PDB file of C-alpha atoms in Angstrom:
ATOM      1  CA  UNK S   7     -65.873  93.699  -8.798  1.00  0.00           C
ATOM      2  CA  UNK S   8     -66.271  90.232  -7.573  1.00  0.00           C
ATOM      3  CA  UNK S   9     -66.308  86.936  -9.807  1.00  0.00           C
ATOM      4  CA  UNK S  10     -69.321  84.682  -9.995  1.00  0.00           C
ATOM      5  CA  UNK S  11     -68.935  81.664 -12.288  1.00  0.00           C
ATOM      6  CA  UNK S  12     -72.353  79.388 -12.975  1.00  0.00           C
ATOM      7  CA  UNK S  13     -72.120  75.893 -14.117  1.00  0.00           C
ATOM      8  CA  UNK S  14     -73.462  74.398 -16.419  1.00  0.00           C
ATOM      9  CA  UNK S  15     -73.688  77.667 -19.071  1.00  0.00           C
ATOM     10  CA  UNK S  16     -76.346  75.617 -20.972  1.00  0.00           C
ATOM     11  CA  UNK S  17     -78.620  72.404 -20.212  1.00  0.00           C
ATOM     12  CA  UNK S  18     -80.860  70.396 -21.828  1.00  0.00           C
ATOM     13  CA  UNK S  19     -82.687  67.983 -20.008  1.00  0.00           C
ATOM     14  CA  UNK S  20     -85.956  65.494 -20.364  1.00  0.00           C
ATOM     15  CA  UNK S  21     -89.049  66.447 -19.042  1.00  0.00           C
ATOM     16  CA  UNK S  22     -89.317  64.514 -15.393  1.00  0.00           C
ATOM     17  CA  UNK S  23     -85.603  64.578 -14.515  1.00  0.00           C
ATOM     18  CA  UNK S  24     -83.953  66.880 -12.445  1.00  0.00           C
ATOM     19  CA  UNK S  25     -80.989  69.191 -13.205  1.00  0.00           C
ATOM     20  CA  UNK S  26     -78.750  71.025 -10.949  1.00  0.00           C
ATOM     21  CA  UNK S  27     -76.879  74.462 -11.066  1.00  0.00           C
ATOM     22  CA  UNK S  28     -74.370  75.131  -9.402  1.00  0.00           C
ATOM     23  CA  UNK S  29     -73.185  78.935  -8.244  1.00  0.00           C
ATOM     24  CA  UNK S  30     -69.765  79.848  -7.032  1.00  0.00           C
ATOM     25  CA  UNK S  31     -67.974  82.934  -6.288  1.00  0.00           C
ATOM     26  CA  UNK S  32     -64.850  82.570  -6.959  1.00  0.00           C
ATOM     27  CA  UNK S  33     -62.536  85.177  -5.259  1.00  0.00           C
ATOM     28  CA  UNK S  34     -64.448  85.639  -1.954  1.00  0.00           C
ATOM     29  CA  UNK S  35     -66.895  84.247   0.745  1.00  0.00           C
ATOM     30  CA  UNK S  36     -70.618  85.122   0.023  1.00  0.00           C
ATOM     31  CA  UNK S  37     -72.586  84.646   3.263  1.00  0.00           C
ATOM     32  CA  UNK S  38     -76.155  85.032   1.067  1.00  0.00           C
ATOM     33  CA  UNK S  39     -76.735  84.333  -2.676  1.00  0.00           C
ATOM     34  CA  UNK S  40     -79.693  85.012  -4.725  1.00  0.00           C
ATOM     35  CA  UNK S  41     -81.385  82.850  -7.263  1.00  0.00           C
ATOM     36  CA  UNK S  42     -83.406  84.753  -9.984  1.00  0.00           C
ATOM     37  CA  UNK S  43     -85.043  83.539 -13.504  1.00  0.00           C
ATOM     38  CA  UNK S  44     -85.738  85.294 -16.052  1.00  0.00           C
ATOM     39  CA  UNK S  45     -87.991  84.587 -19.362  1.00  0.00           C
ATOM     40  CA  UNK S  46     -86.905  85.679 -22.979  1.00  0.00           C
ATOM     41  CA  UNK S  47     -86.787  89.697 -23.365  1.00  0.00           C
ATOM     42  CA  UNK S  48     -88.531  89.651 -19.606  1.00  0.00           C
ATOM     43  CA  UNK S  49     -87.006  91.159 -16.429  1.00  0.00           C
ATOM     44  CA  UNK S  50     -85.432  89.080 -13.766  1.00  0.00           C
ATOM     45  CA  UNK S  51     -87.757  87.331 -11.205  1.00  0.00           C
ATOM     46  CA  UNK S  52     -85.807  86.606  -7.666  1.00  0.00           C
ATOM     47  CA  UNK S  53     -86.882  83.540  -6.717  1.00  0.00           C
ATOM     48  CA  UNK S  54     -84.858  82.695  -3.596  1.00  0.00           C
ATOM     49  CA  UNK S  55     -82.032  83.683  -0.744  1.00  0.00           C
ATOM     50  CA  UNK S  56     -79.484  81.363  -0.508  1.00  0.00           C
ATOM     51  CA  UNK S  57     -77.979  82.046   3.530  1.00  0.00           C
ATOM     52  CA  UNK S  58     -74.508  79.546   3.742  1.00  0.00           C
ATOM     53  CA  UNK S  59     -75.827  77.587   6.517  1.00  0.00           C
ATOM     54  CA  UNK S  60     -79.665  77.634   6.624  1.00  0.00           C
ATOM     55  CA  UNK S  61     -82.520  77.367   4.394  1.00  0.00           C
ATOM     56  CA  UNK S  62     -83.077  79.674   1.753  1.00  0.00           C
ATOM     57  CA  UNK S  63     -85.766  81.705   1.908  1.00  0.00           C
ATOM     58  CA  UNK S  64     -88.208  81.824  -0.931  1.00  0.00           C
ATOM     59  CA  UNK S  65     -90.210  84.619  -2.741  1.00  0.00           C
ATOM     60  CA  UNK S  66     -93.556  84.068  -3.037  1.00  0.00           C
ATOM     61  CA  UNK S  67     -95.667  81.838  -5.661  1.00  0.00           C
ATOM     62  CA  UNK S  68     -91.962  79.826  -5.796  1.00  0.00           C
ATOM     63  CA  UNK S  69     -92.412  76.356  -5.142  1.00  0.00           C
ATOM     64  CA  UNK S  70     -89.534  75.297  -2.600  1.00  0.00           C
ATOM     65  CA  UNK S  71     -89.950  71.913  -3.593  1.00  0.00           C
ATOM     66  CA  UNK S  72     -89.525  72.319  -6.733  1.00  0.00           C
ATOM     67  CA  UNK S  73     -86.499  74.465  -6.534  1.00  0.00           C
ATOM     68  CA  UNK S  74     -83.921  73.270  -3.960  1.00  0.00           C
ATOM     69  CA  UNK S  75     -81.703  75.215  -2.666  1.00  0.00           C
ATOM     70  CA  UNK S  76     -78.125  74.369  -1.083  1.00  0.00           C
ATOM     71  CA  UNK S  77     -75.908  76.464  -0.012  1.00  0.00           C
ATOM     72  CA  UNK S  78     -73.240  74.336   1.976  1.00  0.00           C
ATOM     73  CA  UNK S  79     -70.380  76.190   1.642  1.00  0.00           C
ATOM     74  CA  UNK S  80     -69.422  80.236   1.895  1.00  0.00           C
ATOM     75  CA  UNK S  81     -68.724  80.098  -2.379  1.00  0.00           C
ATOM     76  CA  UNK S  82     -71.301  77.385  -3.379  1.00  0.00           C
ATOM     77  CA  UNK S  83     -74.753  77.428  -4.021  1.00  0.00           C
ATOM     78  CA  UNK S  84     -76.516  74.771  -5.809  1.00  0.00           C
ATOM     79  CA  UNK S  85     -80.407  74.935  -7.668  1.00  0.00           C
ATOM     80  CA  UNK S  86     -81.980  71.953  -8.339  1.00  0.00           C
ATOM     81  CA  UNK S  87     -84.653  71.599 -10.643  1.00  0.00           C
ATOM     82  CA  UNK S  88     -86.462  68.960  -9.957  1.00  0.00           C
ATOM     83  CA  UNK S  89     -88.905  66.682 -12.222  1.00  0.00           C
ATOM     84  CA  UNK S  90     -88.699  69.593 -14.542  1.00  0.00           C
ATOM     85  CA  UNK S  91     -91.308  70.295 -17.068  1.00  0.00           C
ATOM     86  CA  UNK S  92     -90.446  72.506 -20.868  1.00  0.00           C
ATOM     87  CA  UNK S  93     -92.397  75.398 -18.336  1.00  0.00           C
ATOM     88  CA  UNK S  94     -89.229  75.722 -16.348  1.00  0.00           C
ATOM     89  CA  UNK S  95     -87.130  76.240 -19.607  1.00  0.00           C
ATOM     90  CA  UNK S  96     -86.070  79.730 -18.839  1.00  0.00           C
ATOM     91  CA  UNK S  97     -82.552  81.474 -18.045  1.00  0.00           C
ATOM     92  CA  UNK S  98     -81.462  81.009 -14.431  1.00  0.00           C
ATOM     93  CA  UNK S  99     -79.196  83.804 -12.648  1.00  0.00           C
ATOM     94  CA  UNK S 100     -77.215  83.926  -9.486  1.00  0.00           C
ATOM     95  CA  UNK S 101     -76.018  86.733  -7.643  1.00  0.00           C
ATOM     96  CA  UNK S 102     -73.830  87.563  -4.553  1.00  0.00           C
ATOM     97  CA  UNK S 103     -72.678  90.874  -2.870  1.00  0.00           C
ATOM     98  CA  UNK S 104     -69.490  91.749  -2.121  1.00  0.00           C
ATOM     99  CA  UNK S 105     -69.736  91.931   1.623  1.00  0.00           C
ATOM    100  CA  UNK S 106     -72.222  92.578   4.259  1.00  0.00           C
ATOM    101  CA  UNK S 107     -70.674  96.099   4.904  1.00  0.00           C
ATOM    102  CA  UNK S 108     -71.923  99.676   3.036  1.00  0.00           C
ATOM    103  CA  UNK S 109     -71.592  98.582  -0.085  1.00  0.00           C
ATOM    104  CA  UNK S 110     -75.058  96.704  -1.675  1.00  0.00           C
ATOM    105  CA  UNK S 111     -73.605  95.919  -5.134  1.00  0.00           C
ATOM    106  CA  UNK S 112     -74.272  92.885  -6.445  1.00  0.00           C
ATOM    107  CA  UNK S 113     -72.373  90.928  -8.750  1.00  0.00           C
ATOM    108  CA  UNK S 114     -73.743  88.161 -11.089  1.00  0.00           C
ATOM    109  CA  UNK S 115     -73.183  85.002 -12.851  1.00  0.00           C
ATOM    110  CA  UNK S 116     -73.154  84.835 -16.400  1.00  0.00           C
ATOM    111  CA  UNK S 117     -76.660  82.718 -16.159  1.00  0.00           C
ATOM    112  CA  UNK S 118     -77.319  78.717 -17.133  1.00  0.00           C
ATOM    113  CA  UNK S 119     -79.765  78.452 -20.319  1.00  0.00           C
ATOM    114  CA  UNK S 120     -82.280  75.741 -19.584  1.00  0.00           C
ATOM    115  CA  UNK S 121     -83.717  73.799 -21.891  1.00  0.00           C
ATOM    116  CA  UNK S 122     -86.402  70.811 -20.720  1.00  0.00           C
ATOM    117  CA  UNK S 123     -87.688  69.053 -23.795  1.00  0.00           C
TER     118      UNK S 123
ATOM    119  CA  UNK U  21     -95.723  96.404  -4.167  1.00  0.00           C
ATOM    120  CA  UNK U  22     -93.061  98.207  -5.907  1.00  0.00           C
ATOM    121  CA  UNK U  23     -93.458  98.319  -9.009  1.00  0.00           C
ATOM    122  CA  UNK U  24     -90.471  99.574 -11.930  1.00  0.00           C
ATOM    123  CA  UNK U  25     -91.045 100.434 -15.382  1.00  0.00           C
ATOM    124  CA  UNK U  26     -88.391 101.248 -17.829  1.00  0.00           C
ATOM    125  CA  UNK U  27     -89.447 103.673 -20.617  1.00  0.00           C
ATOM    126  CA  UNK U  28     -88.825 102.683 -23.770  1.00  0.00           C
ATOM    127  CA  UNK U  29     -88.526  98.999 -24.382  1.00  0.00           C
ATOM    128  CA  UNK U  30     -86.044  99.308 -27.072  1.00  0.00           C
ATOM    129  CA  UNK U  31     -84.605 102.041 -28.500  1.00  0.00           C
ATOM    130  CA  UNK U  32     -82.212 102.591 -31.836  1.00  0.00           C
ATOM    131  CA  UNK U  33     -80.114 105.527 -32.200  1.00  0.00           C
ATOM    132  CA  UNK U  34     -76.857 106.200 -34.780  1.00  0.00           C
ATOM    133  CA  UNK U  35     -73.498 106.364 -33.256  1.00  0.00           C
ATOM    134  CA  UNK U  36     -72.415 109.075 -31.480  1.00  0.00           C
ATOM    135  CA  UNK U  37     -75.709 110.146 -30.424  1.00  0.00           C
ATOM    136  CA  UNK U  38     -76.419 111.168 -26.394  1.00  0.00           C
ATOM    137  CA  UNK U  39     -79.553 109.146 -25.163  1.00  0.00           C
ATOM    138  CA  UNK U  40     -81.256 108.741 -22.157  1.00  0.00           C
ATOM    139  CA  UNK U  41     -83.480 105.658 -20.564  1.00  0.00           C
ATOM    140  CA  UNK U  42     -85.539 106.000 -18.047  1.00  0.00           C
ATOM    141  CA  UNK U  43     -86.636 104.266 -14.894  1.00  0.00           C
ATOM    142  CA  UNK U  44     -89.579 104.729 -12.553  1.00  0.00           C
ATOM    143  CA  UNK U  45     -90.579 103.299  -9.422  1.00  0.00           C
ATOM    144  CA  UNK U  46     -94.002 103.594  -7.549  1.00  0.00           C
ATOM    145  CA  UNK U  47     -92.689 103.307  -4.035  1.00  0.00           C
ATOM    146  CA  UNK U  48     -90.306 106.309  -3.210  1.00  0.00           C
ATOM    147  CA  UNK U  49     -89.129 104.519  -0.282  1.00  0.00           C
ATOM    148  CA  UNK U  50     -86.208 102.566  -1.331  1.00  0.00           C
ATOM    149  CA  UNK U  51     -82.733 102.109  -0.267  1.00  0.00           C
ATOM    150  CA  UNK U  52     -80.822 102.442  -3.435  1.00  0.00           C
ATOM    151  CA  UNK U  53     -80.998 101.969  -7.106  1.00  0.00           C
ATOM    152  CA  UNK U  54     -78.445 100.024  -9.662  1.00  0.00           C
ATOM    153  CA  UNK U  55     -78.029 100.235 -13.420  1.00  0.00           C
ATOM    154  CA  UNK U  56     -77.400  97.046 -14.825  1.00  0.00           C
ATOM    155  CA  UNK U  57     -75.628  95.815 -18.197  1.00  0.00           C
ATOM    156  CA  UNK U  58     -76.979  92.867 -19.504  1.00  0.00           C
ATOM    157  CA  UNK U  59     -75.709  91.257 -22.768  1.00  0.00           C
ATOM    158  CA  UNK U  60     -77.901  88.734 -25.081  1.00  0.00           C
ATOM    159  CA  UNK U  61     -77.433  85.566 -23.041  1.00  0.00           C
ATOM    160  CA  UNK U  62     -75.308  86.336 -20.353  1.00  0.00           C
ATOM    161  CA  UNK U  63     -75.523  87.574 -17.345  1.00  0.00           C
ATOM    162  CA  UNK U  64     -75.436  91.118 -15.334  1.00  0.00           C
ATOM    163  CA  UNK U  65     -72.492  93.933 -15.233  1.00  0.00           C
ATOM    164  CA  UNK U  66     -73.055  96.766 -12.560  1.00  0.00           C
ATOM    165  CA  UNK U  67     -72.488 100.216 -13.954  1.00  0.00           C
ATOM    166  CA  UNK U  68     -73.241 102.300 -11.803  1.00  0.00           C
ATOM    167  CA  UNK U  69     -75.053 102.426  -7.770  1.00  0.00           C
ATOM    168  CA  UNK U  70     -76.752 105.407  -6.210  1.00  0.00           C
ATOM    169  CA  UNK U  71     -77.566 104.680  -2.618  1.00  0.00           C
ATOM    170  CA  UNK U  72     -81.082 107.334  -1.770  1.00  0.00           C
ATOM    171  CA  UNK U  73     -78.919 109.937  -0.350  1.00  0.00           C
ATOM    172  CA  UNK U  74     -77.712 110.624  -3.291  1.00  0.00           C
ATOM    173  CA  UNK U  75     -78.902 112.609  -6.116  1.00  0.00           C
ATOM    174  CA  UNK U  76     -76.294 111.366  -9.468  1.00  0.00           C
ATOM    175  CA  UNK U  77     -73.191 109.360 -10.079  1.00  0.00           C
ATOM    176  CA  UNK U  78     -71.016 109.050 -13.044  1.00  0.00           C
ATOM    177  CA  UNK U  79     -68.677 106.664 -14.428  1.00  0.00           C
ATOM    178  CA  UNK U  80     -67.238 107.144 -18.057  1.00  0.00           C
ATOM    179  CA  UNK U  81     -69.656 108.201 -20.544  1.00  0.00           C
ATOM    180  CA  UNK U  82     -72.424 106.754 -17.935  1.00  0.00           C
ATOM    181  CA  UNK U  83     -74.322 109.500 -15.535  1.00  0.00           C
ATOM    182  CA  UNK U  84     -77.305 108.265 -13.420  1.00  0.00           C
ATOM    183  CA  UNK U  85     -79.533 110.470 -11.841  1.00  0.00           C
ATOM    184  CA  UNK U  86     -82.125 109.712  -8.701  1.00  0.00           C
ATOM    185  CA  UNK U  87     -84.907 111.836  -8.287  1.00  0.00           C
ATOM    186  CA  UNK U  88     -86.671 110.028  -5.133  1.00  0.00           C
ATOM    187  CA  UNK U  89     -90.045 112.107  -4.685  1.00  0.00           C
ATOM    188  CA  UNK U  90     -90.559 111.710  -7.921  1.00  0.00           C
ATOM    189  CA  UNK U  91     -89.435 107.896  -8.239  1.00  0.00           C
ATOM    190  CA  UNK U  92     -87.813 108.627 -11.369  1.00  0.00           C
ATOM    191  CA  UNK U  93     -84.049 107.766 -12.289  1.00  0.00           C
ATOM    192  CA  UNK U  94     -82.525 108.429 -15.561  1.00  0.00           C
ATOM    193  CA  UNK U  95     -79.258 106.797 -17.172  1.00  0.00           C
ATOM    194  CA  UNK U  96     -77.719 109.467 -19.371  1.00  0.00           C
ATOM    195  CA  UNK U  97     -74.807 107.482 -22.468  1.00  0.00           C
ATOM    196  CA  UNK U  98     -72.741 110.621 -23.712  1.00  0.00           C
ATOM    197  CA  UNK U  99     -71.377 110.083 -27.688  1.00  0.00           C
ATOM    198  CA  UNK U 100     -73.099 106.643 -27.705  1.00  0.00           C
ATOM    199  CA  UNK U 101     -71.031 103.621 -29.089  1.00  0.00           C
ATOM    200  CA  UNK U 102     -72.005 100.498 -31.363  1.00  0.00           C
ATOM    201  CA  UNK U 103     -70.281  99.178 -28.433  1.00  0.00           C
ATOM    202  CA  UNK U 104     -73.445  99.950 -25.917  1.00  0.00           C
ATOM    203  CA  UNK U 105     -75.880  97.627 -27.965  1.00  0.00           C
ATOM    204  CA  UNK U 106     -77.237  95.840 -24.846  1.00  0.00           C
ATOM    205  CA  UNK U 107     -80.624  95.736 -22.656  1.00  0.00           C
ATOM    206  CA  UNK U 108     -80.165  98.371 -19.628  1.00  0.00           C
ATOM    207  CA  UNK U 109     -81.920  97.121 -16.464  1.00  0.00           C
ATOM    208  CA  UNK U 110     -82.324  99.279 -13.199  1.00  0.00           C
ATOM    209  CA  UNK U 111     -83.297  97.661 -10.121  1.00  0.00           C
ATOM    210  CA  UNK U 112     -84.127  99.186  -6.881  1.00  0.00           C
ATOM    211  CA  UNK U 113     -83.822  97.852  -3.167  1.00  0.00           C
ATOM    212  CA  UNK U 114     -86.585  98.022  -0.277  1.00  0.00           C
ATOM    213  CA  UNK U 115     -84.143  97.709   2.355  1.00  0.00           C
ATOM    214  CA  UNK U 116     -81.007  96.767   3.284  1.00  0.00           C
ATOM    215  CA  UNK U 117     -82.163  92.758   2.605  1.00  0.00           C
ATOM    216  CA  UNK U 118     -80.187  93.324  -1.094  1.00  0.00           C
ATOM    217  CA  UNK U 119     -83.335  92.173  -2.767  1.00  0.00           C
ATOM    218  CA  UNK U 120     -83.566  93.352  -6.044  1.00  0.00           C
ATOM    219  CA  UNK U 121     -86.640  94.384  -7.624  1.00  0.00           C
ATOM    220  CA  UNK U 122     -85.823  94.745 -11.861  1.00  0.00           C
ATOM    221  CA  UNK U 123     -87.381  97.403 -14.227  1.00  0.00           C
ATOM    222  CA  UNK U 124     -88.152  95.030 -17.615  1.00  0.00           C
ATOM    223  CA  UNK U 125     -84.898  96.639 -19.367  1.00  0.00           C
ATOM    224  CA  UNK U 126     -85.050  99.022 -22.692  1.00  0.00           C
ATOM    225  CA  UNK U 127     -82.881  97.034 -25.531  1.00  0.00           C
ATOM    226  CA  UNK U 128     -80.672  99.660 -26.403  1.00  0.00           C
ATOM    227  CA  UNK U 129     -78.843  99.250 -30.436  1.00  0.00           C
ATOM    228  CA  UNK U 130     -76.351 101.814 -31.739  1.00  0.00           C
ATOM    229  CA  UNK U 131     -75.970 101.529 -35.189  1.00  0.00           C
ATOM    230  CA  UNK U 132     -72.474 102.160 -36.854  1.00  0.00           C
TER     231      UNK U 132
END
């Protein structure tokens, strides 16, 4: 399957700064990524689709201010978290599919851990 | 609003055991349904995708069934390993968008 790296793995950060994620896939080009959160022992949330090239759509009740989305390039997609509060500690996924073909898999990053104190 | 629901939340069972975890769905309509591996603090492994044509698949020890009119799945773990301590998610898609809607997981531990 394909390879999606996350960086950082873990963040802690100050209430009222901002903190960014960033979401690669490593061994080929993702035309849409997904952004998800999820809460301890809770099920994933999406919150956005990251399209290389335009803005990312957003789920509803997700503040697109709050939560920027970048996706400049065909392997990168950034979140930023911005002026975070401790209510946006929570475990933040990507995802990507392989292709746009027949197959809908979708692969996943191993997650960033954050922390806002 | 689709809705998924994984029955049990967690689950304990001895080594070597066969188990089964369940998934259900409100909306029969979807487009295809994905077990998902998910291991304290990391992210998600794909085990195994059954688009709504079809009815099971099977990789390993690992057999998923789809029972659409029903909107019931079920992942069936033959001889069960300590190994396959991990929450089990399954997540359907609406359409061919690849938006995934999660089930809340059942927390799966084999003891040795």
């Amino acid at each position: 399957g394909a390879v999606v790296s996350q960086h950082p793995s873990r963040v802690i950060c100050k209430s009222g700064t901002s903190v960014k994620i960033e979401c690669r896939s490593l061994d080929f080009q993702a035309t849409t990524m997904f952004w998800y959160r999820q809460f301890p022992k809770k099920s994933l949330m999406l919150m956005a689709t990251s399209n290389e090239g335009s803005k990312a759509t957003y789920e509803q009740g997700v503040e697109k201010d709050k939560f920027l989305i970048n996706h400049a390039s065909l392997t990168l997609s950034t979140l930023t978290v911005t002026s975070a509060h401790p209510e946006d500690s929570s475990f933040y996924i990507c995802s990507t599919t392989s292709n746009g073909g027949s197959s809908y898999e979708q692969y996943f990053g191993p997650g960033t851990r954050l922390t806002v104190t | 609003k689709q809705e998924v629901t994984q029955i049990p939340a967690a689950l304990s069972v001895p080594e070597g055991e066969n188990l089964v975890l369940n998934c259900s769905f409100t909306d029969s309509a979807i487009y295809n349904l994905q077990w998902f591996r998910q291991d304290p603090g990391k992210g998600l492994t794909s085990l195994l995708l059954i688009q709504s044509s079809q009815r099971e698949q099977t990789s390993g020890r690992l057999n998923a069934s789809l029972d659409k009119s029903s909107g019931r799945s079920t992942l069936y773990i033959a001889a069960s390993q300590p190994g396959d301590s991990a929450t089990y998610l399954c997540a359907v898609t609406m359409d061919s968008s690849y938006k995934l809607i999660f089930g809340s997981g059942t927390r799966l531990l084999v003891r040795p």
